[in-house]
Amino acid sequence: SDLRVYNYGRTAAEIRVDMDCTVPSDDPGLIAHYRFEGGGDDSRTVYDSGPGAYHGQLVDYVADDPAFTDQGK
């Protein structure tokens, strides 16, 4: 799963079209793109593959919690 941040409001149709697709880092309006691959590793760093490289840290989560892994789908 992933989180994408755009600099404009997207319609439900636009979101549906791109929901299960990989978008390029230069997708028009894309500000940040965080991929949450799961897998239970203990990394708290989230990397922004968008053009701004706004990397961050997750806080108050347990890495092997099913909500943060593919088991939580």
PDB file of N, CA and C in Angstrom:
ATOM      1  N   SER A   1       0.842  -1.180   0.000  1.00  0.00           N
ATOM      2  CA  SER A   1       0.000   0.000   0.000  1.00  0.00           C
ATOM      3  C   SER A   1       0.885   1.241   0.000  1.00  0.00           C
ATOM      4  N   ASP A   2       0.283   2.349  -0.324  1.00  0.00           N
ATOM      5  CA  ASP A   2       1.063   3.576  -0.382  1.00  0.00           C
ATOM      6  C   ASP A   2       0.196   4.778  -0.060  1.00  0.00           C
ATOM      7  N   LEU A   3       0.849   5.907   0.133  1.00  0.00           N
ATOM      8  CA  LEU A   3       0.195   7.183   0.372  1.00  0.00           C
ATOM      9  C   LEU A   3       0.781   8.175  -0.614  1.00  0.00           C
ATOM     10  N   ARG A   4      -0.106   8.826  -1.357  1.00  0.00           N
ATOM     11  CA  ARG A   4       0.332   9.844  -2.328  1.00  0.00           C
ATOM     12  C   ARG A   4      -0.292  11.172  -1.951  1.00  0.00           C
ATOM     13  N   VAL A   5       0.512  12.218  -2.014  1.00  0.00           N
ATOM     14  CA  VAL A   5       0.038  13.565  -1.702  1.00  0.00           C
ATOM     15  C   VAL A   5       0.189  14.411  -2.966  1.00  0.00           C
ATOM     16  N   TYR A   6      -0.919  15.003  -3.393  1.00  0.00           N
ATOM     17  CA  TYR A   6      -0.923  15.868  -4.580  1.00  0.00           C
ATOM     18  C   TYR A   6      -1.197  17.302  -4.163  1.00  0.00           C
ATOM     19  N   ASN A   7      -0.824  18.235  -5.028  1.00  0.00           N
ATOM     20  CA  ASN A   7      -1.046  19.651  -4.716  1.00  0.00           C
ATOM     21  C   ASN A   7      -2.388  20.153  -5.254  1.00  0.00           C
ATOM     22  N   TYR A   8      -3.311  19.241  -5.505  1.00  0.00           N
ATOM     23  CA  TYR A   8      -4.663  19.593  -5.936  1.00  0.00           C
ATOM     24  C   TYR A   8      -5.611  18.478  -5.502  1.00  0.00           C
ATOM     25  N   GLY A   9      -6.882  18.783  -5.448  1.00  0.00           N
ATOM     26  CA  GLY A   9      -7.883  17.774  -5.110  1.00  0.00           C
ATOM     27  C   GLY A   9      -8.116  16.844  -6.287  1.00  0.00           C
ATOM     28  N   ARG A  10      -8.121  15.556  -6.035  1.00  0.00           N
ATOM     29  CA  ARG A  10      -8.350  14.570  -7.090  1.00  0.00           C
ATOM     30  C   ARG A  10      -9.764  14.020  -6.960  1.00  0.00           C
ATOM     31  N   THR A  11     -10.371  13.725  -8.093  1.00  0.00           N
ATOM     32  CA  THR A  11     -11.715  13.159  -8.090  1.00  0.00           C
ATOM     33  C   THR A  11     -11.644  11.682  -7.718  1.00  0.00           C
ATOM     34  N   ALA A  12     -12.773  11.125  -7.321  1.00  0.00           N
ATOM     35  CA  ALA A  12     -12.838   9.697  -7.000  1.00  0.00           C
ATOM     36  C   ALA A  12     -12.436   8.870  -8.216  1.00  0.00           C
ATOM     37  N   ALA A  13     -12.810   9.292  -9.404  1.00  0.00           N
ATOM     38  CA  ALA A  13     -12.459   8.568 -10.626  1.00  0.00           C
ATOM     39  C   ALA A  13     -10.947   8.578 -10.852  1.00  0.00           C
ATOM     40  N   GLU A  14     -10.297   9.708 -10.630  1.00  0.00           N
ATOM     41  CA  GLU A  14      -8.834   9.785 -10.784  1.00  0.00           C
ATOM     42  C   GLU A  14      -8.130   8.869  -9.787  1.00  0.00           C
ATOM     43  N   ILE A  15      -8.626   8.859  -8.572  1.00  0.00           N
ATOM     44  CA  ILE A  15      -8.025   8.003  -7.542  1.00  0.00           C
ATOM     45  C   ILE A  15      -8.192   6.535  -7.912  1.00  0.00           C
ATOM     46  N   ARG A  16      -9.389   6.153  -8.351  1.00  0.00           N
ATOM     47  CA  ARG A  16      -9.639   4.758  -8.739  1.00  0.00           C
ATOM     48  C   ARG A  16      -8.730   4.304  -9.873  1.00  0.00           C
ATOM     49  N   VAL A  17      -8.518   5.150 -10.866  1.00  0.00           N
ATOM     50  CA  VAL A  17      -7.691   4.791 -12.023  1.00  0.00           C
ATOM     51  C   VAL A  17      -6.257   4.489 -11.595  1.00  0.00           C
ATOM     52  N   ASP A  18      -5.706   5.278 -10.675  1.00  0.00           N
ATOM     53  CA  ASP A  18      -4.306   5.126 -10.261  1.00  0.00           C
ATOM     54  C   ASP A  18      -4.115   4.266  -9.015  1.00  0.00           C
ATOM     55  N   MET A  19      -5.200   3.832  -8.395  1.00  0.00           N
ATOM     56  CA  MET A  19      -5.110   3.178  -7.095  1.00  0.00           C
ATOM     57  C   MET A  19      -4.198   1.952  -7.084  1.00  0.00           C
ATOM     58  N   ASP A  20      -4.267   1.106  -8.057  1.00  0.00           N
ATOM     59  CA  ASP A  20      -3.470  -0.124  -8.079  1.00  0.00           C
ATOM     60  C   ASP A  20      -2.305  -0.053  -9.059  1.00  0.00           C
ATOM     61  N   CYS A  21      -1.907   1.160  -9.416  1.00  0.00           N
ATOM     62  CA  CYS A  21      -0.830   1.354 -10.387  1.00  0.00           C
ATOM     63  C   CYS A  21       0.354   2.063  -9.729  1.00  0.00           C
ATOM     64  N   THR A  22       1.506   1.852 -10.291  1.00  0.00           N
ATOM     65  CA  THR A  22       2.679   2.609  -9.893  1.00  0.00           C
ATOM     66  C   THR A  22       2.676   3.909 -10.680  1.00  0.00           C
ATOM     67  N   VAL A  23       2.877   5.013  -9.997  1.00  0.00           N
ATOM     68  CA  VAL A  23       2.927   6.302 -10.683  1.00  0.00           C
ATOM     69  C   VAL A  23       4.375   6.776 -10.735  1.00  0.00           C
ATOM     70  N   PRO A  24       4.753   7.478 -11.801  1.00  0.00           N
ATOM     71  CA  PRO A  24       6.129   7.990 -11.880  1.00  0.00           C
ATOM     72  C   PRO A  24       6.342   9.112 -10.861  1.00  0.00           C
ATOM     73  N   SER A  25       7.577   9.288 -10.446  1.00  0.00           N
ATOM     74  CA  SER A  25       7.878  10.316  -9.444  1.00  0.00           C
ATOM     75  C   SER A  25       7.620  11.728  -9.968  1.00  0.00           C
ATOM     76  N   ASP A  26       7.518  11.876 -11.286  1.00  0.00           N
ATOM     77  CA  ASP A  26       7.228  13.196 -11.850  1.00  0.00           C
ATOM     78  C   ASP A  26       5.777  13.315 -12.293  1.00  0.00           C
ATOM     79  N   ASP A  27       4.889  12.497 -11.710  1.00  0.00           N
ATOM     80  CA  ASP A  27       3.461  12.580 -12.013  1.00  0.00           C
ATOM     81  C   ASP A  27       2.988  14.006 -11.724  1.00  0.00           C
ATOM     82  N   PRO A  28       2.266  14.644 -12.638  1.00  0.00           N
ATOM     83  CA  PRO A  28       1.861  16.042 -12.443  1.00  0.00           C
ATOM     84  C   PRO A  28       1.119  16.249 -11.118  1.00  0.00           C
ATOM     85  N   GLY A  29       1.601  17.188 -10.316  1.00  0.00           N
ATOM     86  CA  GLY A  29       0.977  17.538  -9.056  1.00  0.00           C
ATOM     87  C   GLY A  29       1.406  16.700  -7.867  1.00  0.00           C
ATOM     88  N   LEU A  30       2.182  15.634  -8.104  1.00  0.00           N
ATOM     89  CA  LEU A  30       2.612  14.771  -7.007  1.00  0.00           C
ATOM     90  C   LEU A  30       3.624  15.511  -6.130  1.00  0.00           C
ATOM     91  N   ILE A  31       3.332  15.595  -4.846  1.00  0.00           N
ATOM     92  CA  ILE A  31       4.237  16.243  -3.903  1.00  0.00           C
ATOM     93  C   ILE A  31       5.043  15.209  -3.137  1.00  0.00           C
ATOM     94  N   ALA A  32       4.381  14.144  -2.683  1.00  0.00           N
ATOM     95  CA  ALA A  32       5.050  13.104  -1.898  1.00  0.00           C
ATOM     96  C   ALA A  32       4.418  11.748  -2.213  1.00  0.00           C
ATOM     97  N   HIS A  33       5.238  10.692  -2.150  1.00  0.00           N
ATOM     98  CA  HIS A  33       4.763   9.328  -2.412  1.00  0.00           C
ATOM     99  C   HIS A  33       5.472   8.377  -1.461  1.00  0.00           C
ATOM    100  N   TYR A  34       4.723   7.861  -0.493  1.00  0.00           N
ATOM    101  CA  TYR A  34       5.262   6.947   0.511  1.00  0.00           C
ATOM    102  C   TYR A  34       4.748   5.544   0.240  1.00  0.00           C
ATOM    103  N   ARG A  35       5.654   4.584   0.142  1.00  0.00           N
ATOM    104  CA  ARG A  35       5.276   3.190  -0.072  1.00  0.00           C
ATOM    105  C   ARG A  35       5.431   2.435   1.244  1.00  0.00           C
ATOM    106  N   PHE A  36       4.379   1.724   1.614  1.00  0.00           N
ATOM    107  CA  PHE A  36       4.386   0.921   2.835  1.00  0.00           C
ATOM    108  C   PHE A  36       4.304  -0.538   2.410  1.00  0.00           C
ATOM    109  N   GLU A  37       5.444  -1.154   2.302  1.00  0.00           N
ATOM    110  CA  GLU A  37       5.502  -2.514   1.778  1.00  0.00           C
ATOM    111  C   GLU A  37       5.203  -3.576   2.824  1.00  0.00           C
ATOM    112  N   GLY A  38       5.212  -3.227   4.103  1.00  0.00           N
ATOM    113  CA  GLY A  38       4.957  -4.222   5.139  1.00  0.00           C
ATOM    114  C   GLY A  38       6.117  -5.179   5.259  1.00  0.00           C
ATOM    115  N   GLY A  39       5.849  -6.365   5.752  1.00  0.00           N
ATOM    116  CA  GLY A  39       6.876  -7.374   5.853  1.00  0.00           C
ATOM    117  C   GLY A  39       7.457  -7.531   7.236  1.00  0.00           C
ATOM    118  N   GLY A  40       7.070  -6.677   8.183  1.00  0.00           N
ATOM    119  CA  GLY A  40       7.466  -6.872   9.560  1.00  0.00           C
ATOM    120  C   GLY A  40       8.868  -6.427   9.921  1.00  0.00           C
ATOM    121  N   ASP A  41       9.588  -5.705   9.044  1.00  0.00           N
ATOM    122  CA  ASP A  41      10.908  -5.234   9.461  1.00  0.00           C
ATOM    123  C   ASP A  41      10.732  -4.130  10.505  1.00  0.00           C
ATOM    124  N   ASP A  42      11.803  -3.773  11.158  1.00  0.00           N
ATOM    125  CA  ASP A  42      11.700  -2.829  12.262  1.00  0.00           C
ATOM    126  C   ASP A  42      12.048  -1.401  11.845  1.00  0.00           C
ATOM    127  N   SER A  43      12.075  -1.127  10.547  1.00  0.00           N
ATOM    128  CA  SER A  43      12.419   0.208  10.079  1.00  0.00           C
ATOM    129  C   SER A  43      11.274   1.177  10.340  1.00  0.00           C
ATOM    130  N   ARG A  44      11.597   2.286  10.953  1.00  0.00           N
ATOM    131  CA  ARG A  44      10.592   3.316  11.201  1.00  0.00           C
ATOM    132  C   ARG A  44      10.694   4.456  10.183  1.00  0.00           C
ATOM    133  N   THR A  45      11.663   4.376   9.302  1.00  0.00           N
ATOM    134  CA  THR A  45      11.845   5.419   8.301  1.00  0.00           C
ATOM    135  C   THR A  45      10.936   5.159   7.106  1.00  0.00           C
ATOM    136  N   VAL A  46      10.214   6.180   6.673  1.00  0.00           N
ATOM    137  CA  VAL A  46       9.421   6.098   5.457  1.00  0.00           C
ATOM    138  C   VAL A  46      10.075   7.016   4.435  1.00  0.00           C
ATOM    139  N   TYR A  47      10.276   6.484   3.259  1.00  0.00           N
ATOM    140  CA  TYR A  47      10.969   7.225   2.217  1.00  0.00           C
ATOM    141  C   TYR A  47       9.989   7.756   1.190  1.00  0.00           C
ATOM    142  N   ASP A  48      10.160   9.013   0.848  1.00  0.00           N
ATOM    143  CA  ASP A  48       9.336   9.673  -0.155  1.00  0.00           C
ATOM    144  C   ASP A  48       9.990   9.487  -1.506  1.00  0.00           C
ATOM    145  N   SER A  49       9.327   8.754  -2.400  1.00  0.00           N
ATOM    146  CA  SER A  49       9.867   8.561  -3.746  1.00  0.00           C
ATOM    147  C   SER A  49       9.348   9.630  -4.705  1.00  0.00           C
ATOM    148  N   GLY A  50       8.647  10.629  -4.184  1.00  0.00           N
ATOM    149  CA  GLY A  50       8.188  11.746  -4.991  1.00  0.00           C
ATOM    150  C   GLY A  50       9.307  12.741  -5.228  1.00  0.00           C
ATOM    151  N   PRO A  51       9.012  13.823  -5.913  1.00  0.00           N
ATOM    152  CA  PRO A  51      10.049  14.779  -6.292  1.00  0.00           C
ATOM    153  C   PRO A  51      10.659  15.556  -5.124  1.00  0.00           C
ATOM    154  N   GLY A  52       9.972  15.634  -3.984  1.00  0.00           N
ATOM    155  CA  GLY A  52      10.465  16.444  -2.866  1.00  0.00           C
ATOM    156  C   GLY A  52      11.356  15.724  -1.886  1.00  0.00           C
ATOM    157  N   ALA A  53      11.356  14.392  -1.922  1.00  0.00           N
ATOM    158  CA  ALA A  53      12.147  13.584  -0.983  1.00  0.00           C
ATOM    159  C   ALA A  53      11.872  13.986   0.465  1.00  0.00           C
ATOM    160  N   TYR A  54      10.589  14.047   0.832  1.00  0.00           N
ATOM    161  CA  TYR A  54      10.177  14.387   2.195  1.00  0.00           C
ATOM    162  C   TYR A  54      10.132  13.112   3.043  1.00  0.00           C
ATOM    163  N   HIS A  55      11.298  12.587   3.381  1.00  0.00           N
ATOM    164  CA  HIS A  55      11.380  11.374   4.183  1.00  0.00           C
ATOM    165  C   HIS A  55      10.905  11.670   5.601  1.00  0.00           C
ATOM    166  N   GLY A  56      10.470  10.626   6.312  1.00  0.00           N
ATOM    167  CA  GLY A  56       9.971  10.829   7.663  1.00  0.00           C
ATOM    168  C   GLY A  56      10.165   9.610   8.544  1.00  0.00           C
ATOM    169  N   GLN A  57       9.681   9.710   9.753  1.00  0.00           N
ATOM    170  CA  GLN A  57       9.778   8.638  10.742  1.00  0.00           C
ATOM    171  C   GLN A  57       8.377   8.289  11.239  1.00  0.00           C
ATOM    172  N   LEU A  58       8.083   6.984  11.315  1.00  0.00           N
ATOM    173  CA  LEU A  58       6.838   6.528  11.918  1.00  0.00           C
ATOM    174  C   LEU A  58       7.038   6.486  13.425  1.00  0.00           C
ATOM    175  N   VAL A  59       6.027   6.877  14.161  1.00  0.00           N
ATOM    176  CA  VAL A  59       6.102   6.824  15.621  1.00  0.00           C
ATOM    177  C   VAL A  59       4.896   6.065  16.161  1.00  0.00           C
ATOM    178  N   ASP A  60       5.071   5.472  17.331  1.00  0.00           N
ATOM    179  CA  ASP A  60       3.987   4.768  18.022  1.00  0.00           C
ATOM    180  C   ASP A  60       3.350   3.674  17.182  1.00  0.00           C
ATOM    181  N   TYR A  61       4.160   2.804  16.627  1.00  0.00           N
ATOM    182  CA  TYR A  61       3.633   1.653  15.918  1.00  0.00           C
ATOM    183  C   TYR A  61       4.489   0.444  16.251  1.00  0.00           C
ATOM    184  N   VAL A  62       3.927  -0.723  16.070  1.00  0.00           N
ATOM    185  CA  VAL A  62       4.638  -1.979  16.291  1.00  0.00           C
ATOM    186  C   VAL A  62       4.826  -2.626  14.929  1.00  0.00           C
ATOM    187  N   ALA A  63       6.078  -2.863  14.534  1.00  0.00           N
ATOM    188  CA  ALA A  63       6.379  -3.318  13.175  1.00  0.00           C
ATOM    189  C   ALA A  63       5.670  -4.602  12.793  1.00  0.00           C
ATOM    190  N   ASP A  64       5.459  -5.534  13.718  1.00  0.00           N
ATOM    191  CA  ASP A  64       4.822  -6.786  13.331  1.00  0.00           C
ATOM    192  C   ASP A  64       3.315  -6.783  13.589  1.00  0.00           C
ATOM    193  N   ASP A  65       2.746  -5.625  13.888  1.00  0.00           N
ATOM    194  CA  ASP A  65       1.304  -5.498  14.040  1.00  0.00           C
ATOM    195  C   ASP A  65       0.651  -5.754  12.677  1.00  0.00           C
ATOM    196  N   PRO A  66      -0.370  -6.608  12.604  1.00  0.00           N
ATOM    197  CA  PRO A  66      -1.007  -6.896  11.318  1.00  0.00           C
ATOM    198  C   PRO A  66      -1.520  -5.664  10.579  1.00  0.00           C
ATOM    199  N   ALA A  67      -1.793  -4.589  11.292  1.00  0.00           N
ATOM    200  CA  ALA A  67      -2.252  -3.360  10.636  1.00  0.00           C
ATOM    201  C   ALA A  67      -1.170  -2.746   9.767  1.00  0.00           C
ATOM    202  N   PHE A  68       0.108  -3.100  10.002  1.00  0.00           N
ATOM    203  CA  PHE A  68       1.219  -2.534   9.253  1.00  0.00           C
ATOM    204  C   PHE A  68       1.884  -3.549   8.360  1.00  0.00           C
ATOM    205  N   THR A  69       1.261  -4.676   8.123  1.00  0.00           N
ATOM    206  CA  THR A  69       1.812  -5.709   7.261  1.00  0.00           C
ATOM    207  C   THR A  69       0.760  -6.135   6.256  1.00  0.00           C
ATOM    208  N   ASP A  70       1.140  -6.972   5.318  1.00  0.00           N
ATOM    209  CA  ASP A  70       0.184  -7.464   4.324  1.00  0.00           C
ATOM    210  C   ASP A  70      -0.929  -8.272   4.984  1.00  0.00           C
ATOM    211  N   GLN A  71      -0.711  -8.782   6.187  1.00  0.00           N
ATOM    212  CA  GLN A  71      -1.744  -9.553   6.888  1.00  0.00           C
ATOM    213  C   GLN A  71      -2.909  -8.681   7.292  1.00  0.00           C
ATOM    214  N   GLY A  72      -2.704  -7.373   7.354  1.00  0.00           N
ATOM    215  CA  GLY A  72      -3.756  -6.457   7.787  1.00  0.00           C
ATOM    216  C   GLY A  72      -4.697  -6.031   6.683  1.00  0.00           C
ATOM    217  N   LYS A  73      -4.533  -6.568   5.481  1.00  0.00           N
ATOM    218  CA  LYS A  73      -5.399  -6.182   4.357  1.00  0.00           C
ATOM    219  C   LYS A  73      -6.786  -6.719   4.533  1.00  0.00           C
TER     220      LYS A  73
END
